[in-house]
PDB file of C-alpha atoms and ligand atoms in Angstrom:
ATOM      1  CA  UNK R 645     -21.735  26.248  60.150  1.00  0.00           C
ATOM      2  CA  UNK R 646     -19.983  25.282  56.763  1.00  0.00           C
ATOM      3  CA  UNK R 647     -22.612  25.263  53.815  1.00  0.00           C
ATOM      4  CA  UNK R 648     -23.399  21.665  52.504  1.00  0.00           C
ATOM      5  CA  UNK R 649     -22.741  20.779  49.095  1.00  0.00           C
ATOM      6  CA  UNK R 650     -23.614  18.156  46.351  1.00  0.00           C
ATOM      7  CA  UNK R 651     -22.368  19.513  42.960  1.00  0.00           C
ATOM      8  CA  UNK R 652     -23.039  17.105  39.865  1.00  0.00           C
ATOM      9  CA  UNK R 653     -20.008  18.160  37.125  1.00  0.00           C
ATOM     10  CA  UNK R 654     -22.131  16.547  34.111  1.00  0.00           C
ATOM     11  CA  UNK R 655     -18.630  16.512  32.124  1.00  0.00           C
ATOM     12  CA  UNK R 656     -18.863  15.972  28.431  1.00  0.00           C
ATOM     13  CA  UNK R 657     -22.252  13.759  28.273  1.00  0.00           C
ATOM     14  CA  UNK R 658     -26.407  14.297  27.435  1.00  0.00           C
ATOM     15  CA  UNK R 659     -27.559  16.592  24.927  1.00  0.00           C
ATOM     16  CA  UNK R 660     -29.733  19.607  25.745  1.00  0.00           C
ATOM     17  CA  UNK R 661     -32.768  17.284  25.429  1.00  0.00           C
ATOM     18  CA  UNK R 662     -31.140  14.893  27.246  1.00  0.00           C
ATOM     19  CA  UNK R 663     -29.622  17.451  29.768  1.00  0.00           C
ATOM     20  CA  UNK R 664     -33.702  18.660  30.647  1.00  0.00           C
ATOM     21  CA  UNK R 665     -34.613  14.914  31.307  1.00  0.00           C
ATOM     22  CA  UNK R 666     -32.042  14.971  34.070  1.00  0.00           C
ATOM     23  CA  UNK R 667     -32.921  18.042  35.346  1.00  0.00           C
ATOM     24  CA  UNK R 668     -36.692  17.402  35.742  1.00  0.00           C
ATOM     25  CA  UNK R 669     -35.535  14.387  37.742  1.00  0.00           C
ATOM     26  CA  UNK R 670     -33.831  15.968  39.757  1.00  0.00           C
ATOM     27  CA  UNK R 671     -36.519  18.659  39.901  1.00  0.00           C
ATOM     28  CA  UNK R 672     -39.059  15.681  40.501  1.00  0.00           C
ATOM     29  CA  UNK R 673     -37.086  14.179  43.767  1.00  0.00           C
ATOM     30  CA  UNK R 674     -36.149  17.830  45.361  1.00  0.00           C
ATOM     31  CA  UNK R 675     -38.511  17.652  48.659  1.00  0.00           C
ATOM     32  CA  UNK R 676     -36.114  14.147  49.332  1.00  0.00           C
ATOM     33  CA  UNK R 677     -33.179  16.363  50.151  1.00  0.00           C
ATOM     34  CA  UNK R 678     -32.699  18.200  53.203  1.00  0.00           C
ATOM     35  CA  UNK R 679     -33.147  21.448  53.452  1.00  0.00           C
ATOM     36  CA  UNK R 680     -29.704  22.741  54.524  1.00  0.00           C
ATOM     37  CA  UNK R 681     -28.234  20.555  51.224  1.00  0.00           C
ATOM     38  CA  UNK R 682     -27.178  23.231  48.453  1.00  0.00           C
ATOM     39  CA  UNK R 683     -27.583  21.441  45.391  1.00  0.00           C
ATOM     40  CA  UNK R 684     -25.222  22.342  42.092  1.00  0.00           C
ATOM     41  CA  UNK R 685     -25.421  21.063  38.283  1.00  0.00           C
ATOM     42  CA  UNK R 686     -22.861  21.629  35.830  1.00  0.00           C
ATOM     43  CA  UNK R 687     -24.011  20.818  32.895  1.00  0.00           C
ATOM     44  CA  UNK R 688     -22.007  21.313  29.557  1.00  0.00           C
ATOM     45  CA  UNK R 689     -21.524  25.401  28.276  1.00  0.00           C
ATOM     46  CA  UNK R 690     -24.165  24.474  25.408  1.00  0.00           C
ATOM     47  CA  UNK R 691     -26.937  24.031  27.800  1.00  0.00           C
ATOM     48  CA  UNK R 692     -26.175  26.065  30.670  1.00  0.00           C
ATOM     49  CA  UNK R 693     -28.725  28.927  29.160  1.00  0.00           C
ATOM     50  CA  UNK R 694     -31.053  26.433  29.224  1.00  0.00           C
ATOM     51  CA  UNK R 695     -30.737  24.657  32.567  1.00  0.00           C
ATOM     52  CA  UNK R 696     -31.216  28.102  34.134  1.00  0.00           C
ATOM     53  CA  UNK R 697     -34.815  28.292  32.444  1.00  0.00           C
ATOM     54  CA  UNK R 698     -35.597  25.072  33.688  1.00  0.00           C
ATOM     55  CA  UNK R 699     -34.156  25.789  37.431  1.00  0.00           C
ATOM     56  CA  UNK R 700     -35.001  29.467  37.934  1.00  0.00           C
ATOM     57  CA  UNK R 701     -37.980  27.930  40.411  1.00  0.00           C
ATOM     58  CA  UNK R 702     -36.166  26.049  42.505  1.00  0.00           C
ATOM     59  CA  UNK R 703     -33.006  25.844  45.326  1.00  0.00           C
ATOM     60  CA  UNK R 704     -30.583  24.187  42.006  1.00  0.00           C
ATOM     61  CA  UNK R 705     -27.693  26.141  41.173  1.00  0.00           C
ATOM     62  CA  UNK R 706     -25.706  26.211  38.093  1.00  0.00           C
ATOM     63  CA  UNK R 707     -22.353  26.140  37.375  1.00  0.00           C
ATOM     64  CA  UNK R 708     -20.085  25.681  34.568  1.00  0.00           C
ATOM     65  CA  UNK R 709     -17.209  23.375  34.194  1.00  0.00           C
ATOM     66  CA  UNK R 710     -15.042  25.653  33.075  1.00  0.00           C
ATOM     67  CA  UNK R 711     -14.320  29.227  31.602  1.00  0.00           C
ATOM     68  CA  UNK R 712     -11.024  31.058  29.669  1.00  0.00           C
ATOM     69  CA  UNK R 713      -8.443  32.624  31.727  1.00  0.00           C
ATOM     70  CA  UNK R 714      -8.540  36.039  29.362  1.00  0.00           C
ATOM     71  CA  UNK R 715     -12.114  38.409  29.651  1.00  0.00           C
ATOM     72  CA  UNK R 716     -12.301  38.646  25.879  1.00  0.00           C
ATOM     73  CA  UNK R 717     -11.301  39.084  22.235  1.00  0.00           C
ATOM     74  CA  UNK R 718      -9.097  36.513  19.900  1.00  0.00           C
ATOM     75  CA  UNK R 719      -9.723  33.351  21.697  1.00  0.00           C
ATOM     76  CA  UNK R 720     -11.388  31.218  19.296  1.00  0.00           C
ATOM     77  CA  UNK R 721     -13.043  28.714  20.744  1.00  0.00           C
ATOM     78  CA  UNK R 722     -12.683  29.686  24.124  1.00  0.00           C
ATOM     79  CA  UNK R 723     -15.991  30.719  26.703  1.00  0.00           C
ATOM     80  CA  UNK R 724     -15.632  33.634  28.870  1.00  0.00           C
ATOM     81  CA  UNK R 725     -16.446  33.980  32.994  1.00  0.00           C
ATOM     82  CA  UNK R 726     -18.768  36.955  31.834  1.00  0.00           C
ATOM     83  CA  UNK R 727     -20.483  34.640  29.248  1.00  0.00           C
ATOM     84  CA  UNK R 728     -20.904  31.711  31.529  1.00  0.00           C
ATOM     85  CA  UNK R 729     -22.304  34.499  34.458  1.00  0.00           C
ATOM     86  CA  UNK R 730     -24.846  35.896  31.327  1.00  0.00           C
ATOM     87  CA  UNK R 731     -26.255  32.027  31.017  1.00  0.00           C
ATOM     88  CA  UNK R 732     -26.967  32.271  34.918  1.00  0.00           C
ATOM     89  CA  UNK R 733     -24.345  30.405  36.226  1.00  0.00           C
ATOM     90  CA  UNK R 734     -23.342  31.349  39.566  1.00  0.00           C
ATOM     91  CA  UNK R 735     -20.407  28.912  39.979  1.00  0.00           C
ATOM     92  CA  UNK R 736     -17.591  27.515  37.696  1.00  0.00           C
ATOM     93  CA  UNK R 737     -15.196  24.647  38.373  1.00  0.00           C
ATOM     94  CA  UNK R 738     -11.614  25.207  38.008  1.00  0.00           C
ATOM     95  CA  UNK R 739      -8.916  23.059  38.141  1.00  0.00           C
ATOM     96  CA  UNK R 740     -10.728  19.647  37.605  1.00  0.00           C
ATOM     97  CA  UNK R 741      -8.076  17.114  37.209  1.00  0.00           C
ATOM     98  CA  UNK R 742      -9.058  16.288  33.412  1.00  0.00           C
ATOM     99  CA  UNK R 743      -8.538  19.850  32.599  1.00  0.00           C
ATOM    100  CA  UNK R 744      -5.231  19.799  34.273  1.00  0.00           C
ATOM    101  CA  UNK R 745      -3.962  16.747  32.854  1.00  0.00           C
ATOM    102  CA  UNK R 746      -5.444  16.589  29.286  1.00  0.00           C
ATOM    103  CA  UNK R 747      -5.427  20.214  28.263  1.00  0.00           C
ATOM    104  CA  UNK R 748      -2.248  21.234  30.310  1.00  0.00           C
ATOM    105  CA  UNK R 749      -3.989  23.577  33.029  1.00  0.00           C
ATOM    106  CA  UNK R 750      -1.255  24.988  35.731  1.00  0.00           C
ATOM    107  CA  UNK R 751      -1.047  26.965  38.888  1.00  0.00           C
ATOM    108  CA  UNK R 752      -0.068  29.781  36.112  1.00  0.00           C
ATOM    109  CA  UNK R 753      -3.373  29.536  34.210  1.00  0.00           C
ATOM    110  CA  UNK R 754      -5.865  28.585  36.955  1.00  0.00           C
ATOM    111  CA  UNK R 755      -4.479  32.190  38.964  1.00  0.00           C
ATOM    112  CA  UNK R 756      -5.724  33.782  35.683  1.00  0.00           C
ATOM    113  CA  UNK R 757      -8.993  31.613  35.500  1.00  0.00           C
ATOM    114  CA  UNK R 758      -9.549  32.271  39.178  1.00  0.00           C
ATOM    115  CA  UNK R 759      -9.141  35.798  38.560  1.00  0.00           C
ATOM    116  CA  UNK R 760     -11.735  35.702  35.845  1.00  0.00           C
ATOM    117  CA  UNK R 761     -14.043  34.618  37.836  1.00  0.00           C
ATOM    118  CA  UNK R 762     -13.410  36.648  40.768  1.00  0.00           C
ATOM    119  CA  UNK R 763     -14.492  40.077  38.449  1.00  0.00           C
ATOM    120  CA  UNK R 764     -17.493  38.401  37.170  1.00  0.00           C
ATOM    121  CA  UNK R 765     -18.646  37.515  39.644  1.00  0.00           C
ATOM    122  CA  UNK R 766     -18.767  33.639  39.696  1.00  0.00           C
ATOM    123  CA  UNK R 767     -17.902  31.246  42.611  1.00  0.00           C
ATOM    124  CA  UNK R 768     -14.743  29.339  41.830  1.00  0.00           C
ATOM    125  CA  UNK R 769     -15.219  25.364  42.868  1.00  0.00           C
ATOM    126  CA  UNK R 770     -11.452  25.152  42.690  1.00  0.00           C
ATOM    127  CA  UNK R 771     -10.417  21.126  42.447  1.00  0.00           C
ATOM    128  CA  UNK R 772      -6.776  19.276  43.923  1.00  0.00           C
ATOM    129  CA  UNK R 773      -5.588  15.967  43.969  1.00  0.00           C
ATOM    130  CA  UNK R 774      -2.754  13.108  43.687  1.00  0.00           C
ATOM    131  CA  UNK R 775      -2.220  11.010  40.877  1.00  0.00           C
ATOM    132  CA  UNK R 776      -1.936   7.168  41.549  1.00  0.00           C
ATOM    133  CA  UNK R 777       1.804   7.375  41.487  1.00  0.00           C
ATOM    134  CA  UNK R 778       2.183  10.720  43.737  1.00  0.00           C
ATOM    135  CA  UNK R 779       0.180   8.884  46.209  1.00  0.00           C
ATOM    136  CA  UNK R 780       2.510   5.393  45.974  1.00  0.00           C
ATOM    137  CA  UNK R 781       5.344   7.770  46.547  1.00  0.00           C
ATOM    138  CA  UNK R 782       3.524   9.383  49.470  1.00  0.00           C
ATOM    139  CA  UNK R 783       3.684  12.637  47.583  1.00  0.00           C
ATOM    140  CA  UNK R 784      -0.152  13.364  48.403  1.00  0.00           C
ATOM    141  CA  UNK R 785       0.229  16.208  50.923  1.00  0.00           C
ATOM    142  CA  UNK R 786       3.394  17.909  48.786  1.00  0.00           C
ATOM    143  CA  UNK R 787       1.459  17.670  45.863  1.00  0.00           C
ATOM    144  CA  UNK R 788      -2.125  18.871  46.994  1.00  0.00           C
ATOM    145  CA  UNK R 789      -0.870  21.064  49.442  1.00  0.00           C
ATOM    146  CA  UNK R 790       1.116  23.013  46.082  1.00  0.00           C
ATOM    147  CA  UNK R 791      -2.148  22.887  44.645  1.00  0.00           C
ATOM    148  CA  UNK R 792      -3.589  24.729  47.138  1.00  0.00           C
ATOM    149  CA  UNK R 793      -0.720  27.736  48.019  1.00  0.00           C
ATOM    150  CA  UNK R 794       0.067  28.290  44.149  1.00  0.00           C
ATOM    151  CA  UNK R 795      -3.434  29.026  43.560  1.00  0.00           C
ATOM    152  CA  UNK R 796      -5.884  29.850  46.781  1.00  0.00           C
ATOM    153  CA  UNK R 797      -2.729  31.581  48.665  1.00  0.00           C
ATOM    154  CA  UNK R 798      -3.173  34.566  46.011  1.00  0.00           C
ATOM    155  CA  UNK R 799      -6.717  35.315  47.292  1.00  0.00           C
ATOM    156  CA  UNK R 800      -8.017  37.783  49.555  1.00  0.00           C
ATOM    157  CA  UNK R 801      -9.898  36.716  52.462  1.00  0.00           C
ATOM    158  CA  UNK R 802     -13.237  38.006  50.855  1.00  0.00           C
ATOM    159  CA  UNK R 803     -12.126  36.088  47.770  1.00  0.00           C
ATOM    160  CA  UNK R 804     -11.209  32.849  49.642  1.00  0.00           C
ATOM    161  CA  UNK R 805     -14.697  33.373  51.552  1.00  0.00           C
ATOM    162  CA  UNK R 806     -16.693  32.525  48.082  1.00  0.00           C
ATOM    163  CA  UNK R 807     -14.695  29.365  46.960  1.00  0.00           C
ATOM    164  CA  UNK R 808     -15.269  25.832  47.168  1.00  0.00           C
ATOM    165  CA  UNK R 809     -12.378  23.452  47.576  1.00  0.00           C
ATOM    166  CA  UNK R 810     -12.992  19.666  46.127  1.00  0.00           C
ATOM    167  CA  UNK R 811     -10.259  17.116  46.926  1.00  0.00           C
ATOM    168  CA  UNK R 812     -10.700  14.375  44.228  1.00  0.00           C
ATOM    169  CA  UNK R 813      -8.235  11.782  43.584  1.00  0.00           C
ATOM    170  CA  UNK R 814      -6.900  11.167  40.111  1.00  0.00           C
ATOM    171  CA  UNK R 815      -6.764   7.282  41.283  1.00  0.00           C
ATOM    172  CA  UNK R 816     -10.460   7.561  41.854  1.00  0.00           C
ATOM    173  CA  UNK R 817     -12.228   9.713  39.483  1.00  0.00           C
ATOM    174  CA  UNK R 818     -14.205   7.631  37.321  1.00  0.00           C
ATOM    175  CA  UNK R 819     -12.427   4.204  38.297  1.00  0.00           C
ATOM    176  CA  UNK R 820     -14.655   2.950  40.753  1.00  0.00           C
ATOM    177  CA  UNK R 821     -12.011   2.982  43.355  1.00  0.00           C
ATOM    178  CA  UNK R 822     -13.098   5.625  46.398  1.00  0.00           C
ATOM    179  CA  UNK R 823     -10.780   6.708  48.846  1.00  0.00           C
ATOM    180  CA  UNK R 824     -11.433   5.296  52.087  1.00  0.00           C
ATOM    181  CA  UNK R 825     -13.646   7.431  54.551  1.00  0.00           C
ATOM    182  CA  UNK R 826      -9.959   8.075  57.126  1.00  0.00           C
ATOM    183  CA  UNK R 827      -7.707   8.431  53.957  1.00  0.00           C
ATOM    184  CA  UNK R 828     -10.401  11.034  52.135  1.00  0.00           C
ATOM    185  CA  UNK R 829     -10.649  12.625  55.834  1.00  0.00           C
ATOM    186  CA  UNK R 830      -7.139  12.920  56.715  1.00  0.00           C
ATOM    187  CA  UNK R 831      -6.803  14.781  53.966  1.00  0.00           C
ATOM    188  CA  UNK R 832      -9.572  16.989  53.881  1.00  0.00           C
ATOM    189  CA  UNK R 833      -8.173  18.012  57.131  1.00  0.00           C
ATOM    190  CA  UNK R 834      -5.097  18.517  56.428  1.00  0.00           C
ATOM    191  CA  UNK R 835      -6.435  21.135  53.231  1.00  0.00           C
ATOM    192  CA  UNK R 836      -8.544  23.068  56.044  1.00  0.00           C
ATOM    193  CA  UNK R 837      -5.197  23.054  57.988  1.00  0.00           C
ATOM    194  CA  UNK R 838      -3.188  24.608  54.964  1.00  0.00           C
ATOM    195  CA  UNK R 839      -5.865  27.006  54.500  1.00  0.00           C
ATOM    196  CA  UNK R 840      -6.023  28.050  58.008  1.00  0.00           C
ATOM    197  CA  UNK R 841      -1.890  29.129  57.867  1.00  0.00           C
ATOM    198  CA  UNK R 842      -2.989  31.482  55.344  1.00  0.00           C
ATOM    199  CA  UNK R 843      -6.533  32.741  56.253  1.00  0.00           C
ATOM    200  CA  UNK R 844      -6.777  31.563  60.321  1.00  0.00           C
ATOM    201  CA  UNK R 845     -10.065  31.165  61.237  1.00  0.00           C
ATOM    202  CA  UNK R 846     -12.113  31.753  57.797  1.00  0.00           C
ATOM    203  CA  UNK R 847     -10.854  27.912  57.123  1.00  0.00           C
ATOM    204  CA  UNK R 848     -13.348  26.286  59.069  1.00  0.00           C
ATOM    205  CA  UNK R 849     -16.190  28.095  57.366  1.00  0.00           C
ATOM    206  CA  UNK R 850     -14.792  26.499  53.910  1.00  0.00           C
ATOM    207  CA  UNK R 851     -16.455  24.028  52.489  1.00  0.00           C
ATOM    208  CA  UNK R 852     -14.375  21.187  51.265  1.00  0.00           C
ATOM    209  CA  UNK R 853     -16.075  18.577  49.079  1.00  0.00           C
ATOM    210  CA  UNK R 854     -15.037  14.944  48.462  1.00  0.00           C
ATOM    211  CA  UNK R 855     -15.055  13.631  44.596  1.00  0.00           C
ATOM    212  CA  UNK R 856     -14.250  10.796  42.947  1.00  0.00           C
ATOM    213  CA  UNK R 857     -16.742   7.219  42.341  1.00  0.00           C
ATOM    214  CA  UNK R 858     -19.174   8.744  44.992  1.00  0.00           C
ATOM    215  CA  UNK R 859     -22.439   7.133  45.116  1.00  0.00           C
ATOM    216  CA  UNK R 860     -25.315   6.518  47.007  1.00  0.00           C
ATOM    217  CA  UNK R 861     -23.689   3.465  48.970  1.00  0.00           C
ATOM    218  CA  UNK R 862     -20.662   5.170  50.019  1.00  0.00           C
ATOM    219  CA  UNK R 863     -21.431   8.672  49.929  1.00  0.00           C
ATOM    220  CA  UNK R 864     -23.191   8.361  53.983  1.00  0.00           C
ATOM    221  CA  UNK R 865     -20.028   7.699  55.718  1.00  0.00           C
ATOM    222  CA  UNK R 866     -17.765   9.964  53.559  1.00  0.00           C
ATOM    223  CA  UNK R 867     -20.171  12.774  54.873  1.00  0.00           C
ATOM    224  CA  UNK R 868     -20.464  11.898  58.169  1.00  0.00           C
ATOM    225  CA  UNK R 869     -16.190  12.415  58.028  1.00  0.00           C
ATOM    226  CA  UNK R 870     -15.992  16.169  59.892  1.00  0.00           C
ATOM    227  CA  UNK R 871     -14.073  17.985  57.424  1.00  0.00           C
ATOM    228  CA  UNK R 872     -15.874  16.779  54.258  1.00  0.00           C
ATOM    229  CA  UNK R 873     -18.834  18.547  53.697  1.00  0.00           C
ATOM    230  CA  UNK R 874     -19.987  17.033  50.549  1.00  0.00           C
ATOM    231  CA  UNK R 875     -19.299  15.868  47.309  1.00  0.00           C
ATOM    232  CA  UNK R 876     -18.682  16.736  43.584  1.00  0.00           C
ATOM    233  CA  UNK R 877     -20.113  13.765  41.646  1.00  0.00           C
ATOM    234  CA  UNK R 878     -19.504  12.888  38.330  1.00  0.00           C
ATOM    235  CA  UNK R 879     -20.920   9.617  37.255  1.00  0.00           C
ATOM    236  CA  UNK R 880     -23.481   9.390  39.469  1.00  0.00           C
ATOM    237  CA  UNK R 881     -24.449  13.112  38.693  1.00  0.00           C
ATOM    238  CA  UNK R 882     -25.924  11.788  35.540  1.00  0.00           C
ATOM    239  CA  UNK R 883     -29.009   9.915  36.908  1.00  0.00           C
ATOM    240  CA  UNK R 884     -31.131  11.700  38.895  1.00  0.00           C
ATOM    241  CA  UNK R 885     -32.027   8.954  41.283  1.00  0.00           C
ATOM    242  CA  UNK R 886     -28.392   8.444  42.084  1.00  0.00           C
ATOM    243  CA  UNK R 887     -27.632  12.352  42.458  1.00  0.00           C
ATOM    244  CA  UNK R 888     -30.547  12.629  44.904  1.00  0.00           C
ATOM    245  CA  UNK R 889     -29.597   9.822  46.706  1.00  0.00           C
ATOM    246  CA  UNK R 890     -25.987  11.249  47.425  1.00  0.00           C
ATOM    247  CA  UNK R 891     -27.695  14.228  48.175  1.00  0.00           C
ATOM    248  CA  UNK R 892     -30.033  12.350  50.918  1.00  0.00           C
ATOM    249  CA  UNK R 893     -26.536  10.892  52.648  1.00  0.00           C
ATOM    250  CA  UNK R 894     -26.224  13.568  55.150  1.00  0.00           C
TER     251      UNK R 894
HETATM  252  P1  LIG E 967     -16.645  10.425  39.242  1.00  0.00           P
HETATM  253  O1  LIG E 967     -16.058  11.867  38.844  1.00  0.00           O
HETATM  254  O2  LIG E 967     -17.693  10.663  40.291  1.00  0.00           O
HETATM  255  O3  LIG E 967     -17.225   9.886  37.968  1.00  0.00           O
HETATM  256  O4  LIG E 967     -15.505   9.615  39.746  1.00  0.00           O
HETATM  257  C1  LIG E 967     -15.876  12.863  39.801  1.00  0.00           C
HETATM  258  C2  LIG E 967     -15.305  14.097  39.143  1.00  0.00           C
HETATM  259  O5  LIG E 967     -14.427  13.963  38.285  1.00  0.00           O
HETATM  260  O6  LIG E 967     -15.707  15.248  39.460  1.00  0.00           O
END
């Protein structure tokens, strides 16, 4: 049984205030979800400290959006994978296409991020997709499928065991635009597929999450697709209501 997943990656948005209010929603609606649902926030680095306090009675669990790819030292500006564990994060998502395509994240870097991670012990929610134009050209599987070898073929199996793969299209994130349920599912399978040339039979315990303009209204028949088993949700993450009611889709 792969675990279920609804992960909220709050991106750059609420202030710590702010950032509570959302999180006592959430707190507020939490007997709505089922109980085999693993719920994840990732709030921004400033509040993650924070969010902990306000989640350490409940099933939530925190991640970060981010972390450096060096453990320490003269890297001004940057946030560590041992500072994000110390806040109580148990996660960290790596990889997100904004990171990749505004601040020039690679295969090169992410191994190093990934690796961070790995000896602090955080969960890696490792993100791949297609630009618009890759898919036009019918580059999706070349270009996702890279993705996935450059990066998740350098894992052990115990280290492959802990991550979380989400497939989110460029064309979709934030545009309103959601893959269809059969294009989203074809290639969710075909990740578990890759995957499975490299690790055999730990693929199908993988959890593969779908991102990109989920909501409430589509989210049910993304999730009833059998290789997507959940979602990473960014707009909708920010109102509780709409988080919960993704969550509820299964
Ligand atoms: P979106 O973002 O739900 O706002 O499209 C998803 C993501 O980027 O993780």
């Amino acid at each position: 049984m792969r675990k279920k997943i609804v992960a909220g990656n709050w991106k750059m948005n609420t202030l710590p205030a702010e950032g509570i209010e959302l999180i006592n929603g959430i707190i507020s609606k939490l007997e709505e979800v089922p109980s085999d649902v693993q719920l994840i926030i990732a709030p921004p680095f400033t509040h993650l400290a924070l969010a902990n306090e306000q989640i350490k009675d409940t099933p939530i669990t925190l991640s970060a959006q981010n972390c450096a790819d060096q453990a320490k030292g003269a890297y001004t500006g940057e946030v560590s994978a041992a500072m994000v564990k110390a806040t109580g994060a148990s996660y960290v998502i790596l990889g997100h296409s904004e990171r990749r395509e505004y601040y020039g994240e690679n295969s090169e870097i992410l191994n190093r991020k990934m690796a961070q991670a790995f000896e602090n012990g955080l969960k890696p929610i490792y993100c791949v997709g297609e630009k618009l134009e890759e898919r036009e050209a019918e580059k999706h599987f070349e270009v996702v499928g890279g993705q996935i070898k450059e990066v998740l073929f350098n894992l052990t199996p115990e280290q492959m065991a802990n991550v979380v793969v989400a497939y989110e299209p460029v064309w979709a994130i934030g545009t309103g635009k959601t893959a269809t349920s059969d294009q989203a599912q074809e290639i969710h399978a075909f990740i578990r597929k890759t995957l499975s040339d490299k690790f055999g039979e730990l693929a199908q315990e993988i959890t593969i999450l779908y991102g990109g303009s989920c909501k409430p209204s589509n989210a049910p028949e993304l999730f009833a697709q059998e290789d997507i088993d959940g979602g990473l949700i960014g707009g909708a993450a920010l109102k509780a209501e709409d988080f919960i009611g993704i969550a509820k889709s299964y």
